[in-house]
Short mmCIF file of N, CA and C in Angstrom, two decimals:
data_model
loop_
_atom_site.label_atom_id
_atom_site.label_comp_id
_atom_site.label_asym_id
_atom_site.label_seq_id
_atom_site.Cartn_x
_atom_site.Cartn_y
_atom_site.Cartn_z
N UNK A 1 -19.32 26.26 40.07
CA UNK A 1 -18.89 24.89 39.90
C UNK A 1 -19.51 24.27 38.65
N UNK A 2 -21.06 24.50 38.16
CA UNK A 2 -21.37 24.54 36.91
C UNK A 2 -20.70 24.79 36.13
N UNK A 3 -20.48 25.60 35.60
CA UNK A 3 -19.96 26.47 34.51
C UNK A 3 -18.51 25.61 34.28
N UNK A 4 -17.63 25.11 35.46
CA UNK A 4 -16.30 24.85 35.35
C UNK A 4 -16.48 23.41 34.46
N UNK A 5 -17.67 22.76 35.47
CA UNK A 5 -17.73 21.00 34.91
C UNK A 5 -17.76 21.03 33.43
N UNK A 6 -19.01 21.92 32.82
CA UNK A 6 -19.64 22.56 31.64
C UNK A 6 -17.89 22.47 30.66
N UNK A 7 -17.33 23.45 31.06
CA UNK A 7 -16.44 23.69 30.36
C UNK A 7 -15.08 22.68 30.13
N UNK A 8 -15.16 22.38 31.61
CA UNK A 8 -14.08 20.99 31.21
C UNK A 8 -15.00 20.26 30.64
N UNK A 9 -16.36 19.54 30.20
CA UNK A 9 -16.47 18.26 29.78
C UNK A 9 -16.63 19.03 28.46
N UNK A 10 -16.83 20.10 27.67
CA UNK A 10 -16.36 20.68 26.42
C UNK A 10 -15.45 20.52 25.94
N UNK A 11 -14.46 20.77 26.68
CA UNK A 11 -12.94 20.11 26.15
C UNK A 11 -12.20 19.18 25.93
N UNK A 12 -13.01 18.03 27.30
CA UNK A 12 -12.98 16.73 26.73
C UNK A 12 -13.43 16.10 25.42
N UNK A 13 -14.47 16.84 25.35
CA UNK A 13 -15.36 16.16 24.06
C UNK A 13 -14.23 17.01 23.14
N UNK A 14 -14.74 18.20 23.04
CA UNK A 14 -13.66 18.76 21.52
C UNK A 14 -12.13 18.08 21.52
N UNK A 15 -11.98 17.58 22.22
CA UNK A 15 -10.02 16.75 22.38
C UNK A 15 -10.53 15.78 21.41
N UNK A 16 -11.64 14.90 22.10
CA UNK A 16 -11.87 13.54 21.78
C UNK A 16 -12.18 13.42 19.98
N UNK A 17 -12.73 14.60 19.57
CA UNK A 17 -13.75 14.39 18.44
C UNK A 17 -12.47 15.03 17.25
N UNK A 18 -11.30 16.10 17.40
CA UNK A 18 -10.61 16.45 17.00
C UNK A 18 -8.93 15.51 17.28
N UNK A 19 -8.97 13.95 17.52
CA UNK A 19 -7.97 13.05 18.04
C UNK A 19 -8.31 12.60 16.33
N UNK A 20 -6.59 12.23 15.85
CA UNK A 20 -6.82 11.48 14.98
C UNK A 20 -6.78 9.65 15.42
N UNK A 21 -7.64 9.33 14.13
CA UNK A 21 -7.25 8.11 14.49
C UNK A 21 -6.45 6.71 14.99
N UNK A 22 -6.73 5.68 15.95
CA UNK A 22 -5.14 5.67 16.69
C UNK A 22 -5.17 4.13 15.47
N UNK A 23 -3.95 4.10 14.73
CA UNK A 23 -3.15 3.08 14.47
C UNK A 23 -3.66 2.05 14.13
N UNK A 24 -3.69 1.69 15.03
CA UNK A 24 -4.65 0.44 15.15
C UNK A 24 -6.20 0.62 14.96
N UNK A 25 -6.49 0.89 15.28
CA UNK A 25 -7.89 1.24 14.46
C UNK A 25 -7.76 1.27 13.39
N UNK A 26 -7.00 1.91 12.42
CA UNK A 26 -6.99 2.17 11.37
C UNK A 26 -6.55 0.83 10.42
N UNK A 27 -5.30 0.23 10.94
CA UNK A 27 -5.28 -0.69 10.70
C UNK A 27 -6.15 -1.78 10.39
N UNK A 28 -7.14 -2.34 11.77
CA UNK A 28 -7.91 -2.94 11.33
C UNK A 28 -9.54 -2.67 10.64
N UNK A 29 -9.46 -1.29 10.29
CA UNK A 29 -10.24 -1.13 9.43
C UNK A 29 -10.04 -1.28 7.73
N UNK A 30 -8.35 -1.13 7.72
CA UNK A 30 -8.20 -1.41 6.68
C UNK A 30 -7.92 -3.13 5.80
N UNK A 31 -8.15 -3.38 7.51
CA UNK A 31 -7.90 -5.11 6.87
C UNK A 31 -9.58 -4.82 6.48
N UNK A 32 -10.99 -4.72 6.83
CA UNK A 32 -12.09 -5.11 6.70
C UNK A 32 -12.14 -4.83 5.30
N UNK A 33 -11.57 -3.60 4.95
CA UNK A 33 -11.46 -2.74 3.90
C UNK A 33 -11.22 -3.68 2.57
N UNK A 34 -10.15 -4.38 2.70
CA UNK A 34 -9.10 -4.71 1.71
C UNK A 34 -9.37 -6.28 2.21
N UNK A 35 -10.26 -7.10 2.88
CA UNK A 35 -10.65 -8.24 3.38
C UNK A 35 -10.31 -9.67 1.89
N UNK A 36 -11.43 -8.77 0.84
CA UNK A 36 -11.77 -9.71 -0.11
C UNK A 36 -10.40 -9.95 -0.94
N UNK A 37 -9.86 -9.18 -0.97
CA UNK A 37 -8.42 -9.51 -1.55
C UNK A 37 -7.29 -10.20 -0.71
N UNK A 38 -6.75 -9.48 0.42
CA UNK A 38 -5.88 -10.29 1.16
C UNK A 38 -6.49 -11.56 1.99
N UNK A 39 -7.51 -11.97 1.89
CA UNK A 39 -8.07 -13.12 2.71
C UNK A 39 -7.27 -14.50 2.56
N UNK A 40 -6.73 -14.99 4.01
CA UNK A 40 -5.93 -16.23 3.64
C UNK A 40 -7.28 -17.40 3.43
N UNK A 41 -6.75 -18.51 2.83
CA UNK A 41 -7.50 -19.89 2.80
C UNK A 41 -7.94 -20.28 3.42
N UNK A 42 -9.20 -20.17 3.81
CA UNK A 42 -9.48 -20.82 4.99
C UNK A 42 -9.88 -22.40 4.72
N UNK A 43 -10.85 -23.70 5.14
CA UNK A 43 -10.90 -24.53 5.56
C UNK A 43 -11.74 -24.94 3.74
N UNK A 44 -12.89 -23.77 4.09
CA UNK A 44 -13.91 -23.78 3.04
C UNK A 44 -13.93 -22.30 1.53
N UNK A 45 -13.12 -21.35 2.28
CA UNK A 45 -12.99 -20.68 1.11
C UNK A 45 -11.52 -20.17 0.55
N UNK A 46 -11.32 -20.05 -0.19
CA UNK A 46 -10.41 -19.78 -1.39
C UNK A 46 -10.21 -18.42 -0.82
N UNK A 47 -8.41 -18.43 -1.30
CA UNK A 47 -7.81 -17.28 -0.93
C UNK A 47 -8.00 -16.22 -1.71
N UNK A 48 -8.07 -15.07 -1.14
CA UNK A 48 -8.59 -13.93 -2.05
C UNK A 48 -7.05 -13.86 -2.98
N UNK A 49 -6.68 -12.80 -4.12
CA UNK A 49 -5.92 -13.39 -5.42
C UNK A 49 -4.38 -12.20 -4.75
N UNK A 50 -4.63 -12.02 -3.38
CA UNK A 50 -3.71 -10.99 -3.26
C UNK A 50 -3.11 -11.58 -1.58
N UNK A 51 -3.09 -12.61 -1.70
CA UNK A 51 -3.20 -13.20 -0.33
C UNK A 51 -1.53 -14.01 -0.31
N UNK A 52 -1.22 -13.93 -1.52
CA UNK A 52 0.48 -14.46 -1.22
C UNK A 52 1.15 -13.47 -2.05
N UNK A 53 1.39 -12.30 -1.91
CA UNK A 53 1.97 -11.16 -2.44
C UNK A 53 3.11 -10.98 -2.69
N UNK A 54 4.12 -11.47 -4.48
CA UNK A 54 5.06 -11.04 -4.05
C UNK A 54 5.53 -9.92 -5.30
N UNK A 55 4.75 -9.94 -6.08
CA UNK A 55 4.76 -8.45 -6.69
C UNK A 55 4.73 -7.34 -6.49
N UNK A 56 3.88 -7.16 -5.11
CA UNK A 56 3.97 -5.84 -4.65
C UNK A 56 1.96 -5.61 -4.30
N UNK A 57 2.04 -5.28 -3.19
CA UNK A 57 0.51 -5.46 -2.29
C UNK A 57 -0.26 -4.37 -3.44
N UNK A 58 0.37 -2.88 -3.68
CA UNK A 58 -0.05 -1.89 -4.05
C UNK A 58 -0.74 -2.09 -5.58
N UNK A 59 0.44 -3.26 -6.54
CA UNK A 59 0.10 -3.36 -8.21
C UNK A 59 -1.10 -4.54 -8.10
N UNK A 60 -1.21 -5.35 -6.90
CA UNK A 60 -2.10 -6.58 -6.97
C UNK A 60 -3.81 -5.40 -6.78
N UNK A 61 -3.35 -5.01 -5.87
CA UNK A 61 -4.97 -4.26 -6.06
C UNK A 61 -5.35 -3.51 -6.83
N UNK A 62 -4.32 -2.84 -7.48
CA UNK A 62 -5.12 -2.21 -8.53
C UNK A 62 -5.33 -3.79 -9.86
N UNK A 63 -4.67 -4.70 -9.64
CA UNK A 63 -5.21 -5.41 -10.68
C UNK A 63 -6.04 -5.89 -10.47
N UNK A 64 -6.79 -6.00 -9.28
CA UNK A 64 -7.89 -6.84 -9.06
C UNK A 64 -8.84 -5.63 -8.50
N UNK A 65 -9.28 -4.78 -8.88
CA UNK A 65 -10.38 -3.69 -8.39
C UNK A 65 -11.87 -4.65 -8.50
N UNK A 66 -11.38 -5.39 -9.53
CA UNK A 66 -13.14 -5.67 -9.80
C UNK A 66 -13.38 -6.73 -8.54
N UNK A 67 -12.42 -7.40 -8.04
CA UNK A 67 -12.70 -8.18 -7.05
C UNK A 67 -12.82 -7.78 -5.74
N UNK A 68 -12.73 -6.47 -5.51
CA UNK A 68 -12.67 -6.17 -4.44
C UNK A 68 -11.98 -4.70 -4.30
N UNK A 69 -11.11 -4.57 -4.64
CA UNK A 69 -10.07 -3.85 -4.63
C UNK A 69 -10.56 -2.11 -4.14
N UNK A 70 -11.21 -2.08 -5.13
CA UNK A 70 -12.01 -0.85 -4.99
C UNK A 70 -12.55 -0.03 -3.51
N UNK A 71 -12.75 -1.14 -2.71
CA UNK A 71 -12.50 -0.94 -1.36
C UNK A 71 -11.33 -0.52 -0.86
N UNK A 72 -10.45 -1.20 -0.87
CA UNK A 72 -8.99 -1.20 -0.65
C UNK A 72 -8.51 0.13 -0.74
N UNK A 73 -8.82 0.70 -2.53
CA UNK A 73 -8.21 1.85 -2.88
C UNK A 73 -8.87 3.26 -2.59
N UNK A 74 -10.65 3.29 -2.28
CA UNK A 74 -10.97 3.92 -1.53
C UNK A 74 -10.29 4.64 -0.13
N UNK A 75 -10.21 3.60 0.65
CA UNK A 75 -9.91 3.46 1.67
C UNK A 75 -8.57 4.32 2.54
N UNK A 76 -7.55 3.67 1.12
CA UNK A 76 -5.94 4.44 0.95
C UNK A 76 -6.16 5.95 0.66
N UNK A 77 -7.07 5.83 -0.20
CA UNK A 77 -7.16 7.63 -0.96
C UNK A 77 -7.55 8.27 0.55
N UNK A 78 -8.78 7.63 1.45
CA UNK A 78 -9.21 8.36 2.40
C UNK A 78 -8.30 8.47 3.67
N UNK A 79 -7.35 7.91 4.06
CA UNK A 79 -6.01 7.82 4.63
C UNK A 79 -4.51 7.83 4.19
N UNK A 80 -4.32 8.80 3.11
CA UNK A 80 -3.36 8.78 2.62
C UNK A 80 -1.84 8.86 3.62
N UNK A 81 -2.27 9.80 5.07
CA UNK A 81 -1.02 9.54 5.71
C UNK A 81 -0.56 8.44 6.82
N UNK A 82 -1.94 7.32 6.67
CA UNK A 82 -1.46 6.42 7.21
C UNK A 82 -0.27 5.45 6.41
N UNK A 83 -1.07 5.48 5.16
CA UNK A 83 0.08 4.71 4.31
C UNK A 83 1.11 5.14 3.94
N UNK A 84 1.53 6.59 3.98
CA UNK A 84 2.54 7.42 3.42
C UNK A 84 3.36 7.25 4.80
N UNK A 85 3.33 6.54 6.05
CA UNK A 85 3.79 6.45 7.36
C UNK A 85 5.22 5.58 6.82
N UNK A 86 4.78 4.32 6.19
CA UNK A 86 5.99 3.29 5.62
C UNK A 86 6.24 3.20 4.58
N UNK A 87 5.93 4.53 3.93
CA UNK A 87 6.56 4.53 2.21
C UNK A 87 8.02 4.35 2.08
N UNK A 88 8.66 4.82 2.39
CA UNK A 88 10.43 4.57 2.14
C UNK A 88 11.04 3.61 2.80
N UNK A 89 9.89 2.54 3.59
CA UNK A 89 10.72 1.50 4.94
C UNK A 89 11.10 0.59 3.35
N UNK A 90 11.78 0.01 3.78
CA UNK A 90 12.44 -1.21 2.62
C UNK A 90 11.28 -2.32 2.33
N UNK A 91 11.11 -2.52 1.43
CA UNK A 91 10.20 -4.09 1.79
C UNK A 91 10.49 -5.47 1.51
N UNK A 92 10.32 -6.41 2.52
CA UNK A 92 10.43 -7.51 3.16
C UNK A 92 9.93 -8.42 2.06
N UNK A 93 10.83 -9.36 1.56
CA UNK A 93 10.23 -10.26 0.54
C UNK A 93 10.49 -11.98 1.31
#
């Protein structure tokens, strides 16, 4: 009965540790990520310079790396198939 528990909670763990990331998670890591740029207005601070987007989310961050961005594009490089998920969806202006 050892040996069985042993081996199922092995497999739990190796499932768990070999799961990609779910979605949402990812998501809101990439808002923390990309924070200083898309940040709306708040009460007391100023909107980050990528926060009413209608050029295109992708050309605003690379124009603003020094403000932040650099996070942002990190971030994309290190999840490339999350973002490659809605590359061809149309985009919404």
């Amino acid at each position: 009965m050892m040996k069985y528990t042993t081996l199922l909670a092995l497999c739990l763990f190796s499932s768990l540790t070999m799961a990609d990331p779910d979605d949402a998670v990812l998501d809101a890591q990439m808002r923390q990520a990309c924070a200083p740029l898309f940040a709306a207005a708040g009460f007391f601070a100023n909107a980050g310079p990528c926060a009413n987007v209608t050029g295109g989310a992708r050309n605003c961050v690379l124009q603003n790396i020094a403000q932040g961005g650099a996070s942002c594009v990190a971030f994309e490089k290190e999840h490339d198939d999350f973002f490659d998920d809605g590359k061809d969806e149309p985009i919404v202006r």
